[in-house]
Short mmCIF file of C-alpha atoms and ligand atoms in Angstrom, two decimals:
data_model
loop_
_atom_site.label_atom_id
_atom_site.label_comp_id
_atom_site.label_asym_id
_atom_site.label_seq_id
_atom_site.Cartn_x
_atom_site.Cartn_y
_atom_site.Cartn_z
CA UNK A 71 -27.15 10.41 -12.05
CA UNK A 72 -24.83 7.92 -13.56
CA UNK A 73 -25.84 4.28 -14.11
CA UNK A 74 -23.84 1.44 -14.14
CA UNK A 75 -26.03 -1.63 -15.83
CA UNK A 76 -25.29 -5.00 -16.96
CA UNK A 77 -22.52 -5.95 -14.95
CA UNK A 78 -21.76 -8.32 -11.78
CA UNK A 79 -21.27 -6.70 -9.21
CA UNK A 80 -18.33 -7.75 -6.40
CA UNK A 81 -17.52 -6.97 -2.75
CA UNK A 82 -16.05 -8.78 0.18
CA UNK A 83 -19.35 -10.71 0.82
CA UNK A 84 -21.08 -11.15 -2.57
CA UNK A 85 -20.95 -11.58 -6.48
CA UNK A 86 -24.14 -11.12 -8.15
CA UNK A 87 -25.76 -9.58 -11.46
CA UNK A 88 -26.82 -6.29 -10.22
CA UNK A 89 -26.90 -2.06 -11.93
CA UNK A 90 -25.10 0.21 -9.53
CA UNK A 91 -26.74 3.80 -9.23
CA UNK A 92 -24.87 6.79 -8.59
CA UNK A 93 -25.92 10.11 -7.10
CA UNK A 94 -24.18 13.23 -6.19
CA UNK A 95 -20.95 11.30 -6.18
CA UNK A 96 -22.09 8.35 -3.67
CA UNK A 97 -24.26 4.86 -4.06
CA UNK A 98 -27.47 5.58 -4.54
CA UNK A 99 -28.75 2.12 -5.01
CA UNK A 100 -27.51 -1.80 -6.16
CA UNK A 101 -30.68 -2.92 -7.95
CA UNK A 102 -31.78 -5.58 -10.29
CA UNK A 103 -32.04 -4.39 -13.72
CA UNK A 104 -34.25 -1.29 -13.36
CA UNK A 105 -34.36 0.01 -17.21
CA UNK A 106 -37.01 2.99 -16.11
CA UNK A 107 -33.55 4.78 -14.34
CA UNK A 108 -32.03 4.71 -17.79
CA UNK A 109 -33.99 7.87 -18.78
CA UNK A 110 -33.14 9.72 -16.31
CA UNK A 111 -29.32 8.54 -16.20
CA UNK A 112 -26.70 11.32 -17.19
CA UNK A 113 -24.34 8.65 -18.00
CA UNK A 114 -24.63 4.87 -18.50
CA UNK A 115 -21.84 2.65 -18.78
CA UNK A 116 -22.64 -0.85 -20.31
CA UNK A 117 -20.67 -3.16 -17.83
CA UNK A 118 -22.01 -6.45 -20.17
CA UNK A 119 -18.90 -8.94 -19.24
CA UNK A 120 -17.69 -6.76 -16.46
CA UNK A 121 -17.07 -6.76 -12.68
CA UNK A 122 -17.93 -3.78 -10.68
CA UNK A 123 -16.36 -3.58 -7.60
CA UNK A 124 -15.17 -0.84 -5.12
CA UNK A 125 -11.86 0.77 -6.12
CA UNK A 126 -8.43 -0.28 -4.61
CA UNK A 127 -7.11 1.24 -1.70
CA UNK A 128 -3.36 1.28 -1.60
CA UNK A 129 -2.36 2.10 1.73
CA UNK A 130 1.52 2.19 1.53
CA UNK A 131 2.76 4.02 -0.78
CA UNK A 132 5.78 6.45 -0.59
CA UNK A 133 5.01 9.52 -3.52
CA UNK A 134 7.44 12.54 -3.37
CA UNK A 135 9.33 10.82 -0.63
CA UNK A 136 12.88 11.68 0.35
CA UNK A 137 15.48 9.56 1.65
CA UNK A 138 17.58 12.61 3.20
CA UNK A 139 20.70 9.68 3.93
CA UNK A 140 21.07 9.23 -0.27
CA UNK A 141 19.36 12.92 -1.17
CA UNK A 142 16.95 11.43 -3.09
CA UNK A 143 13.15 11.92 -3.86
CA UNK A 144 10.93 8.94 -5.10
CA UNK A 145 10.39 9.66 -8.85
CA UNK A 146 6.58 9.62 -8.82
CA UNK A 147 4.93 12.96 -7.44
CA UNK A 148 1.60 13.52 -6.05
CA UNK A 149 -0.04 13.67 -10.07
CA UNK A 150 2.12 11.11 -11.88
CA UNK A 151 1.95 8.84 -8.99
CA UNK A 152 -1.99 9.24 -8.32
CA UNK A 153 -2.92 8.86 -12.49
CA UNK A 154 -1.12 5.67 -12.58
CA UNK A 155 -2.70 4.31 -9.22
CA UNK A 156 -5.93 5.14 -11.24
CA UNK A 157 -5.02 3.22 -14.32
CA UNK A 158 -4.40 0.54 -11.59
CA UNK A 159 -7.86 0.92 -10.40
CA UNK A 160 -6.73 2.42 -7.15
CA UNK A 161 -9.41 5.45 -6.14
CA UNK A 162 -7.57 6.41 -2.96
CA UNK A 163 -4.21 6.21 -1.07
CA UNK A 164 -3.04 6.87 2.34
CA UNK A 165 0.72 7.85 2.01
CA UNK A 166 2.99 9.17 4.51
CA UNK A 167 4.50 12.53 6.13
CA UNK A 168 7.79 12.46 7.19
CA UNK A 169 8.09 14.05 10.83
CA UNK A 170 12.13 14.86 10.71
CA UNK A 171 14.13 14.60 13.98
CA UNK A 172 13.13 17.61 16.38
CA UNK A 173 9.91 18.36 13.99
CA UNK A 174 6.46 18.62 15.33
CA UNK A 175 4.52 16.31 13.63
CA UNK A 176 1.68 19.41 13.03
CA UNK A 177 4.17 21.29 11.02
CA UNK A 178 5.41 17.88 9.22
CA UNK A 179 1.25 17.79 8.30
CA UNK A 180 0.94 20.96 6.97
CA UNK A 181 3.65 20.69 4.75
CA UNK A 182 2.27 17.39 3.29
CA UNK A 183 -1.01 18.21 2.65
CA UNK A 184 0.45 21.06 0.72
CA UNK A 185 2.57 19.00 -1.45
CA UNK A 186 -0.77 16.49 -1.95
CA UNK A 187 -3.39 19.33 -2.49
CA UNK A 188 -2.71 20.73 -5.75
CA UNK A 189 -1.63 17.17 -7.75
CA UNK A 190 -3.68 14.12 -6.90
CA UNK A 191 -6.43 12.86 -8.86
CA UNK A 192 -7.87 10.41 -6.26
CA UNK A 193 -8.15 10.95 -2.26
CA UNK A 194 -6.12 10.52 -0.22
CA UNK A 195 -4.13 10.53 3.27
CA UNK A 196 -1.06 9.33 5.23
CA UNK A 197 0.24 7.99 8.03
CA UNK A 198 3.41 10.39 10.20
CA UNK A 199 6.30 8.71 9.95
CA UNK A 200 7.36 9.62 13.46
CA UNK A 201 11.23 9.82 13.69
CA UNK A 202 11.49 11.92 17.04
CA UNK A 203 9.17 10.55 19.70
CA UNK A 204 10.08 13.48 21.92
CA UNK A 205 7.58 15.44 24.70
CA UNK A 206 5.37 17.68 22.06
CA UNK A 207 4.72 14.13 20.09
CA UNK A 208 2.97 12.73 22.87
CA UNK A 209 0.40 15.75 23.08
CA UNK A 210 0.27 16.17 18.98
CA UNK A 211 -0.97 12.26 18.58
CA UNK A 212 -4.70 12.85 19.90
CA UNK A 213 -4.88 16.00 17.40
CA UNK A 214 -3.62 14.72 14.42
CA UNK A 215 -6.36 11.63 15.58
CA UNK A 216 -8.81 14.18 16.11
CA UNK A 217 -7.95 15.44 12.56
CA UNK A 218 -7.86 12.33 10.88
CA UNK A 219 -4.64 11.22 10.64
CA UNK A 220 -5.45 8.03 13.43
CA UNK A 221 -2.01 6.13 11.94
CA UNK A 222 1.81 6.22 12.44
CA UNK A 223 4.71 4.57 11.03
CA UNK A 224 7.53 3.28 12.95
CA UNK A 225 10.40 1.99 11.15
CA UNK A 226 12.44 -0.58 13.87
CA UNK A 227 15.58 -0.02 11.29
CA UNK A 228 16.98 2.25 8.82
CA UNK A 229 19.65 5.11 10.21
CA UNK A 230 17.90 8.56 10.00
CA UNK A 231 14.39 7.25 10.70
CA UNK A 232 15.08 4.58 13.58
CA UNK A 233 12.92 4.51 16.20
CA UNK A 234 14.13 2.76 19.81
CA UNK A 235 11.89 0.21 21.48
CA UNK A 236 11.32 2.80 24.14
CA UNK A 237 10.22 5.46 21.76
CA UNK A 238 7.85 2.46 20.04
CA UNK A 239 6.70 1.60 23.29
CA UNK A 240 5.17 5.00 24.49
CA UNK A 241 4.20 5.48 20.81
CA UNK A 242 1.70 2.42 21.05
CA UNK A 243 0.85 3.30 24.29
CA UNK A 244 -0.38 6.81 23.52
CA UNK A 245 -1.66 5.72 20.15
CA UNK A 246 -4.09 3.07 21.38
CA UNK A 247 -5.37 5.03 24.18
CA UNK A 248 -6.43 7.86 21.78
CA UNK A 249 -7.54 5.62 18.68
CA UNK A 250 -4.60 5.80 16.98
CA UNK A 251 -2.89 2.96 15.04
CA UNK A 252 1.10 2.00 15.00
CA UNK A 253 2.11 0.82 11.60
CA UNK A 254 5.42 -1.31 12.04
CA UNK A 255 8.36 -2.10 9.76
CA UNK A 256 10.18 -4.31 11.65
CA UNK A 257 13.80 -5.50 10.91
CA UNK A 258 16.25 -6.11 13.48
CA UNK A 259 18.35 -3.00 13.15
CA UNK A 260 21.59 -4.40 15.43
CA UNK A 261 21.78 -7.48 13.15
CA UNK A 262 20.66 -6.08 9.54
CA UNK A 263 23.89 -2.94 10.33
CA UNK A 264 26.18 -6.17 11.21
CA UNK A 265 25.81 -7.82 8.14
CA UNK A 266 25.95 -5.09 6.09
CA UNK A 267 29.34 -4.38 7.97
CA UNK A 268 30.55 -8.19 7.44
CA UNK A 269 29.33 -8.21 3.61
CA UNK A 270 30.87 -4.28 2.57
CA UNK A 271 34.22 -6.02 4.50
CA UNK A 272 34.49 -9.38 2.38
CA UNK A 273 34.28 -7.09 -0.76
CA UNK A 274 30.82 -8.05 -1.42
CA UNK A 275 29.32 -4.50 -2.17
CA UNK A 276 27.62 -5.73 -5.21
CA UNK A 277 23.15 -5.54 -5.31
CA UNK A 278 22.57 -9.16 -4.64
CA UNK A 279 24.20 -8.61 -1.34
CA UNK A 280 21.04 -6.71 0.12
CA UNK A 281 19.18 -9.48 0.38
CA UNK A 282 21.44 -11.51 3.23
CA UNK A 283 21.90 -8.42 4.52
CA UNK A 284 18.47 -8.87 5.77
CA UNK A 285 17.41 -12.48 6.11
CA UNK A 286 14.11 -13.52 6.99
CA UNK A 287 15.04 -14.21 10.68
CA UNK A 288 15.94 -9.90 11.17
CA UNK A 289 12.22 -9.78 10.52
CA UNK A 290 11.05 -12.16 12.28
CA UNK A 291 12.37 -11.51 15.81
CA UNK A 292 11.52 -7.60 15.17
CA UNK A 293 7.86 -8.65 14.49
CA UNK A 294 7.95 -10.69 17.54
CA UNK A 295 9.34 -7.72 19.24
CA UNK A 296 6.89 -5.01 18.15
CA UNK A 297 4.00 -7.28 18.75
CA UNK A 298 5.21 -8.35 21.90
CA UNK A 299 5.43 -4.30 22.72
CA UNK A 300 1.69 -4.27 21.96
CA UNK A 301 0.39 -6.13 23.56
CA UNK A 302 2.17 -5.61 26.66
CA UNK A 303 0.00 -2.01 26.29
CA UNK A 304 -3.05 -3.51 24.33
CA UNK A 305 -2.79 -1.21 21.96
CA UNK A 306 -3.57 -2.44 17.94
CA UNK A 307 -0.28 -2.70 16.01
CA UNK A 308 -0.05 -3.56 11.94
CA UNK A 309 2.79 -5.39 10.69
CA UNK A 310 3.97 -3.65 7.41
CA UNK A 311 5.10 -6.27 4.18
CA UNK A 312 5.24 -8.93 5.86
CA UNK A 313 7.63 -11.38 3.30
CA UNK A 314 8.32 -14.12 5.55
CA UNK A 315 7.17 -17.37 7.26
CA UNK A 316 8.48 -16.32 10.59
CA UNK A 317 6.91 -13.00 10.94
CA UNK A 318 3.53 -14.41 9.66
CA UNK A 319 3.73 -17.24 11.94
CA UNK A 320 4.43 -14.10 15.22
CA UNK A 321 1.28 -12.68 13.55
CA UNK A 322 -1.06 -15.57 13.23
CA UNK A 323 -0.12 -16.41 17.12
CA UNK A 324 -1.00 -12.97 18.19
CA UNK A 325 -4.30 -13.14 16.40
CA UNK A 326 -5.26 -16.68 17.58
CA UNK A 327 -4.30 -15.43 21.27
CA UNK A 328 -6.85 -12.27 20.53
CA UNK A 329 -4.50 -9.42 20.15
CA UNK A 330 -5.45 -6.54 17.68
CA UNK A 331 -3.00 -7.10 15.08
CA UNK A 332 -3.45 -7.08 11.64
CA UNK A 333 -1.01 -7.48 9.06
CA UNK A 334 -0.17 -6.69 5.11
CA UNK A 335 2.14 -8.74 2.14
CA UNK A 336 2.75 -6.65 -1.08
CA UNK A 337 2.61 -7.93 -4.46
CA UNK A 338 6.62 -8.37 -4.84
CA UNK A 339 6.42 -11.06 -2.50
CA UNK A 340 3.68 -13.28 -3.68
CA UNK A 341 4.94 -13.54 -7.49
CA UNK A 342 8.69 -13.06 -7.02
CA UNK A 343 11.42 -14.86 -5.04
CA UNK A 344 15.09 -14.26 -4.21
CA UNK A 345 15.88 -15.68 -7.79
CA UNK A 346 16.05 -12.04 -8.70
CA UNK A 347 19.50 -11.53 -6.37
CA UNK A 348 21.57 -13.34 -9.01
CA UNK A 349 25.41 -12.46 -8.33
CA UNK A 350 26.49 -12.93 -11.43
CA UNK A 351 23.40 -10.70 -13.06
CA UNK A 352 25.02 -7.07 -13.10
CA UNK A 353 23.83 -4.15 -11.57
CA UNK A 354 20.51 -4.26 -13.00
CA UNK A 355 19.68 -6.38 -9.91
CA UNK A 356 19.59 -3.16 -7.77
CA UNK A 357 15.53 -2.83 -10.05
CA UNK A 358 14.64 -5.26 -6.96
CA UNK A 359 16.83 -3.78 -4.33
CA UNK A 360 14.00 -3.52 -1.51
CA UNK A 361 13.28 -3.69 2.50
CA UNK A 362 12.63 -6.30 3.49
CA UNK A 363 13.94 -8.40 0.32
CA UNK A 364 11.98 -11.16 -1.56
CA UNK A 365 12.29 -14.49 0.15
CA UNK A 366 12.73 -18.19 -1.21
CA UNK A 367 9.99 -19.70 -2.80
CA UNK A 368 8.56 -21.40 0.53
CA UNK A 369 8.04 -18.47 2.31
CA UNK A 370 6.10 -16.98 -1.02
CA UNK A 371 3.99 -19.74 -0.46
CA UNK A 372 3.76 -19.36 3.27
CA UNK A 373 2.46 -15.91 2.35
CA UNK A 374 -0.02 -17.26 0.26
CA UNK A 375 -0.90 -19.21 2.88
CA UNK A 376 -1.33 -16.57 5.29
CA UNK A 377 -3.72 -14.45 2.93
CA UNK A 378 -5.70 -17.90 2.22
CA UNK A 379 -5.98 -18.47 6.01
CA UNK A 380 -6.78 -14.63 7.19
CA UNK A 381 -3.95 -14.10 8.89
CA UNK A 382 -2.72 -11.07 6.60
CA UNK A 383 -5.81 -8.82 5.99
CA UNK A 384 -4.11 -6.87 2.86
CA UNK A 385 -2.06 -6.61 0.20
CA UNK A 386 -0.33 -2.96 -0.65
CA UNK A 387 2.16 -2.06 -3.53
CA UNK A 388 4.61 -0.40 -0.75
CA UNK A 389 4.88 1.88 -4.04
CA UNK A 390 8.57 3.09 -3.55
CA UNK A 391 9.72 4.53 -7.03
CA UNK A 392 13.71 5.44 -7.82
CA UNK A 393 14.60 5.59 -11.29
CA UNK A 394 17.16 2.87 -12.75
CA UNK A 395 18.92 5.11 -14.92
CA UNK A 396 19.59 7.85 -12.48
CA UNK A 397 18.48 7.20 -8.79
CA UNK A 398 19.38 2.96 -8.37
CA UNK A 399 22.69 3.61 -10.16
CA UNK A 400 23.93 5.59 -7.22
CA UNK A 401 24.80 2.27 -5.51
CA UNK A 402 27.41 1.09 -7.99
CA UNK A 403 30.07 -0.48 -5.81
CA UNK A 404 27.88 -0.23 -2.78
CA UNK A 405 24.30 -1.76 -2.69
CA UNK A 406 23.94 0.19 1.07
CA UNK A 407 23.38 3.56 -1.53
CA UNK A 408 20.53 2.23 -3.75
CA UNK A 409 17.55 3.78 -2.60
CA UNK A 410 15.03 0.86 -1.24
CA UNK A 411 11.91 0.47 -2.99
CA UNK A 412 10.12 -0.97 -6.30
CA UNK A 413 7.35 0.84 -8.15
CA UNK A 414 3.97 -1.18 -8.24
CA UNK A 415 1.04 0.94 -7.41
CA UNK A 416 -0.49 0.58 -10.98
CA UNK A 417 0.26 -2.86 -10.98
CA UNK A 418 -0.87 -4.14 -7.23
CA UNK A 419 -4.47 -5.38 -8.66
CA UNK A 420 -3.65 -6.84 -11.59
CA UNK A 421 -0.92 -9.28 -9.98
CA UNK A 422 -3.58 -10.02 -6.88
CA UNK A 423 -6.13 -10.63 -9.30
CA UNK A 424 -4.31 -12.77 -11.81
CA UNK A 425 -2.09 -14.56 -9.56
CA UNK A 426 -4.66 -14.78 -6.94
CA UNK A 427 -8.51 -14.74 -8.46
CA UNK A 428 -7.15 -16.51 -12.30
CA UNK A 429 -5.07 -18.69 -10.56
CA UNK A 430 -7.56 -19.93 -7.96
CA UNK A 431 -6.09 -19.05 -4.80
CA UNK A 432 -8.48 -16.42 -3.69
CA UNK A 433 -12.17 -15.98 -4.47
CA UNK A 434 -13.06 -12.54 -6.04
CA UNK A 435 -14.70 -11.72 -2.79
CA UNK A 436 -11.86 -12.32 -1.29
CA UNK A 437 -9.87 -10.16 -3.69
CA UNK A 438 -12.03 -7.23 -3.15
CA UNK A 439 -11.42 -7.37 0.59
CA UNK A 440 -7.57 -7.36 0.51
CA UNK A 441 -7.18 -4.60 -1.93
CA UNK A 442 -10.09 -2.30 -0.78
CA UNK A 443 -12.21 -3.19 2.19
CA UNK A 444 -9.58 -4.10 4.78
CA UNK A 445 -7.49 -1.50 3.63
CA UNK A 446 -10.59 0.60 4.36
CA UNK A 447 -11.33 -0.69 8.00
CA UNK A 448 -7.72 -0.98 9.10
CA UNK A 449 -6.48 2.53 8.86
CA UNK A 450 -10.47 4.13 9.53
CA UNK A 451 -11.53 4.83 6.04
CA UNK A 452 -15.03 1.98 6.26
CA UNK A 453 -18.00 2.58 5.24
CA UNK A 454 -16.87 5.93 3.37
CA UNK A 455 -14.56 3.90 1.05
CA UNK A 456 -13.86 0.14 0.29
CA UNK A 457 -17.57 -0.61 -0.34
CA UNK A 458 -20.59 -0.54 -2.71
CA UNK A 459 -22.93 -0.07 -0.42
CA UNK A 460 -25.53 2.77 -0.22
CA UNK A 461 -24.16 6.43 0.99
CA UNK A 462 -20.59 4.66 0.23
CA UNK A 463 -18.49 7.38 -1.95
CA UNK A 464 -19.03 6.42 -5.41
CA UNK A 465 -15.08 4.78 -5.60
CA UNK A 466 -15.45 1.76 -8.08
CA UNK A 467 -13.48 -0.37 -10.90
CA UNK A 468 -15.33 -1.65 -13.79
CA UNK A 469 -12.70 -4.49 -14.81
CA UNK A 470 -13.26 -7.17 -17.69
CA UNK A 471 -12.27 -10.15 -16.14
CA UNK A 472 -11.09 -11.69 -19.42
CA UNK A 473 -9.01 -9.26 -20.82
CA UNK A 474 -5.38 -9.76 -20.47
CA UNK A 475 -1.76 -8.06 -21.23
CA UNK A 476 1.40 -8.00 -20.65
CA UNK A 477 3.23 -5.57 -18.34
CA UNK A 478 5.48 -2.93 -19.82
CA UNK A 479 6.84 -0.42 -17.93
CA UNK A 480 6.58 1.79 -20.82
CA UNK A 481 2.70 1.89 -21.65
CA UNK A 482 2.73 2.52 -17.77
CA UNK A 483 1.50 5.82 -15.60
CA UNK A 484 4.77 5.87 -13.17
CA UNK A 485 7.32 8.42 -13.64
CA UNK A 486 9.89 5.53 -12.97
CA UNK A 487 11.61 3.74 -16.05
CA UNK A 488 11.42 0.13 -15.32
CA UNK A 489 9.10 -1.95 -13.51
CA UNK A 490 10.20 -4.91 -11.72
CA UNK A 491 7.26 -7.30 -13.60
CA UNK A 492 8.00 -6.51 -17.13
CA UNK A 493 6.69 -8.66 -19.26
CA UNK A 494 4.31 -10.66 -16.85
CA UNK A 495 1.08 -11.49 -18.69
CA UNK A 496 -2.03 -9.87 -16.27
CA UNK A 497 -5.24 -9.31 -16.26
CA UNK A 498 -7.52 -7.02 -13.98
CA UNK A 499 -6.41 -3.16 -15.30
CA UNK A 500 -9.69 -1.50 -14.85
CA UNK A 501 -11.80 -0.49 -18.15
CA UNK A 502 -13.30 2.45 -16.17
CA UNK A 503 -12.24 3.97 -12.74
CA UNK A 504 -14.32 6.09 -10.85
CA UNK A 505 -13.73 8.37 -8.02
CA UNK A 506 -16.50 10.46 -6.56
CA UNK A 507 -18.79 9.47 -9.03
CA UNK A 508 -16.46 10.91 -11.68
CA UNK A 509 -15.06 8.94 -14.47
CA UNK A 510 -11.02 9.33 -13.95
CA UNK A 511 -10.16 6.50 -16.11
CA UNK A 512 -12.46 6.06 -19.59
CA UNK A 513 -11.79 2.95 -21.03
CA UNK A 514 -8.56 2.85 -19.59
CA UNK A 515 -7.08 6.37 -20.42
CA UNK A 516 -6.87 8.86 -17.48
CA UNK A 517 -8.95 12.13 -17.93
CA UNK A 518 -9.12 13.22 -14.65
CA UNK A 519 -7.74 17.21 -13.56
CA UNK A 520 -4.57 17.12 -11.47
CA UNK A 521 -5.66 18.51 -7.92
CA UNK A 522 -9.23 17.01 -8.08
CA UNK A 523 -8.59 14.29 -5.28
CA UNK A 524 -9.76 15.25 -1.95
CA UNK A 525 -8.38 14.64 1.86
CA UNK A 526 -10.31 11.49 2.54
CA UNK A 527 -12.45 11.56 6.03
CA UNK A 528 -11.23 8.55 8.90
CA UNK A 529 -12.20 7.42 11.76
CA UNK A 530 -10.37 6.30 15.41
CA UNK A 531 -8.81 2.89 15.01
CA UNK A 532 -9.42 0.41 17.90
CA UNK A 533 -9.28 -3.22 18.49
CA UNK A 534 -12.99 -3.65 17.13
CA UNK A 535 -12.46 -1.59 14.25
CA UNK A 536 -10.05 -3.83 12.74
CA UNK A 537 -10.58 -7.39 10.97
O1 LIG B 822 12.32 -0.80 0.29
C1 LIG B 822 11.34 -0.20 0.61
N1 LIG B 822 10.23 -0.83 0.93
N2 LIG B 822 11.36 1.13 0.65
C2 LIG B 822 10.33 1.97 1.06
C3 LIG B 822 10.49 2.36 2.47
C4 LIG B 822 9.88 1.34 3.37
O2 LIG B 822 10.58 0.44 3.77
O3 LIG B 822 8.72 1.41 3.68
ZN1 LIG B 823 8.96 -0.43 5.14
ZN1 LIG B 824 7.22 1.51 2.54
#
């Protein structure tokens, strides 16, 4: 038995000075000091001046992924990228498997898991990125359900992974009838392949370019779009990074008119802004080279807004690693060959909780329930995970809301060499993580063994599963 005494505890619906009781790797109990337990504890942990609250769930994040267009793999595998997600106070991920073009999405499974298996430290699943929505799709989506894999990701742009609006169509169709979940990125793929056209042509090539190569409105119509596609089936949908006022607007329409769909920001777009595309800056620009980009200071605070009024349920890193020295650097006189993405799964809490709890935007509660418990009922992972309550896995933080630092990419877990908020003062890096029960982070070292994580359990996905 491990005790966890002397701290206040926080979830989504309460804050309160409680000792959290662990058995065989779940919560046993939340009690009122109970000093009789202490004899019988195998561990305490003194939480004096500490928050306990259920670990982080990062639901988007892209470890050991290749981009097959640039022949690249994201620089963070399955054990780097899990032990810094832990120093992040993350306790599980869901990820993604790549289904390639003519691929059943069984065999794109099996070769994922056995990528995952031996490396992580903290549990885990993924979405299928389908690519190929052909015959044998249809009939694989109720067993990968049926094996708990109820979510998959559609990107509406982006050459080799593109899917149609018919293909997105039937996939939401067949989805929600079987408890499944779509998971959109949605960019306008006609317009965002134009401007890249019109930009490469004026002899703009440089990295500021990406980001009016994909203005706000390419996301907003394709949100419209996909949602529209949704609901013309009734099938739940979830909007991935949403970054602008437009596409949270589409959302917070759909939600007042009762569809099922839910939506998520990422850190990058609630403490950065487009300030970052500087043309005159270099090539050290491409650090923030992403899709979609980060937006003008309005629609940061539009997204703010959004979290504030419920209309985006979570916040995900969208943890998309390429090394500056050696992956970004491929684009050099063409941003269209940096590979898109910024690294921020060990970061994702800290920037919520400092620029959202410390800064008096969001409540703690509040905090707790974008980064773990509506991760955790959106893609089926609730009651297992994103809560303290009893028979919940033992997944928790124990974070010293005082404590402060700044970010450097160097004292960081990531395999990447950069991170795109160096030097931003944060607080909320856990003291203690704990997965299972099992202390994977002691006072803020990782000492877990590679390959301990486990495939996490989910449910079907339906309209009233989702908040
Ligand atoms: O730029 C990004 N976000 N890259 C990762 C792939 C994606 O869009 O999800
Ligand atoms: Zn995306
Ligand atoms: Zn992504």
């Amino acid at each position: 038995m491990i005790l966890i005494k002397n701290g206040t505890i926080v979830t989504a619906d309460r804050m309160e000075r409680a000792d959290v009781v662990i058995e065989a790797g779940r919560i046993a109990a939340v009690l009122p000091d109970r000093q009789a337990l202490e004899r019988r504890a195998a561990r305490i942990i003194d939480a004096r001046g500490h928050w306990v609250m259920p670990g982080g769930i990062d639901t988007h994040t892209h470890l050991a992924h290749p981009i097959d267009r640039l022949g690249v793999t994201t620089a963070d595998d399955f054990h780097t990228g899990t032990v810094a997600a832990a120093c992040g106070g993350v306790t599980a991920i869901i990820d993604f498997s790549l289904q390639r073009r003519g691929e059943s999405m069984l065999h794109a499974r099996d070769r994922r898991l056995a990528e995952i298996e031996p490396d992580a430290i903290i549990d885990y699943s993924f979405h299928t990125i389908v690519t190929d929505v052909h015959e044998q799709v249809m009939d694989e989506i109720p067993v990968l359900i049926e094996d708990g894999f109820p979510s998959f990701k559609v990107y509406m742009t982006y050459g080799d992974k593109i899917v149609d609006d018919a293909g997105l169509l039937r996939l939401l169709e067949v989805g929600g009838a079987n408890g499944g979940l779509v998971y959109a990125h949605c960019e306008n793929d006609c317009a965002v392949t134009w401007l890249i056209e019109r930009h490469l042509a004026a002899g703009k090539t440089g990295p500021a370019f990406h980001a009016p190569s994909r203005p706000p409105e390419v996301e907003a119509e394709a949100t419209q779009r996909a949602i529209m596609l949704a609901r013309l089936v009734d099938s739940p949908l979830c909007i991935a990074h949403v970054t602008s006022a437009g596409a949270a607007r589409h959302v917070a329409e759909a939600r007042a008119a009762g569809a099922p769909v839910v939506a998520e920001t990422c850190p990058q777009y609630l403490v950065l802004d487009d300030s970052v595309y500087d043309t005159e800056a270099g090539f050290e620009v491409a650090k923030f080279v992403c899709s979609p980009p980060m937006r003008a200071a309005d629609h940061r605070d539009a997204l703010w807004a959004a979290l504030e009024a419920g209309t985006i349920q979570q916040v995900s890193s969208d943890h998309a690693p390429f090394r500056y020295h050696d992956q970004k650097v491929a684009g050099r006189g063409n941003f269209t060959r940096i590979p898109n993405g910024l690294p921020g799964i060990e970061t994702r809490l800290p920037l919520l909780f400092t620029y959202g709890v410390k800064a008096g935007r969001i409540s703690p509660q509040r905090f707790v329930e974008l980064a773990a418990t509506n991760p955790a009922r959106i893609f089926g992972l609730h009651p297992r995970k994103g809560t303290l309550d009893v028979g919940a896995d033992a997944d928790l933080i124990v974070v010293d809301p005082d404590a402060e630092v700044e970010i450097d990419a160097a004292a960081l877990h990531s395999a990447v060499d950069y991170s795109p908020f160096q030097g931003m003062r944060v607080g909320g890096f856990p003291t203690w993580t704990l997965s299972r029960g099992e202390v994977i982070v002691d006072r803020g070292e990782p000492v877990a063994a590679r390959g301990r994580g486990r495939r996490a359990e989910r449910q079907r996905i339906t309209a009233t599963t989702l908040p």
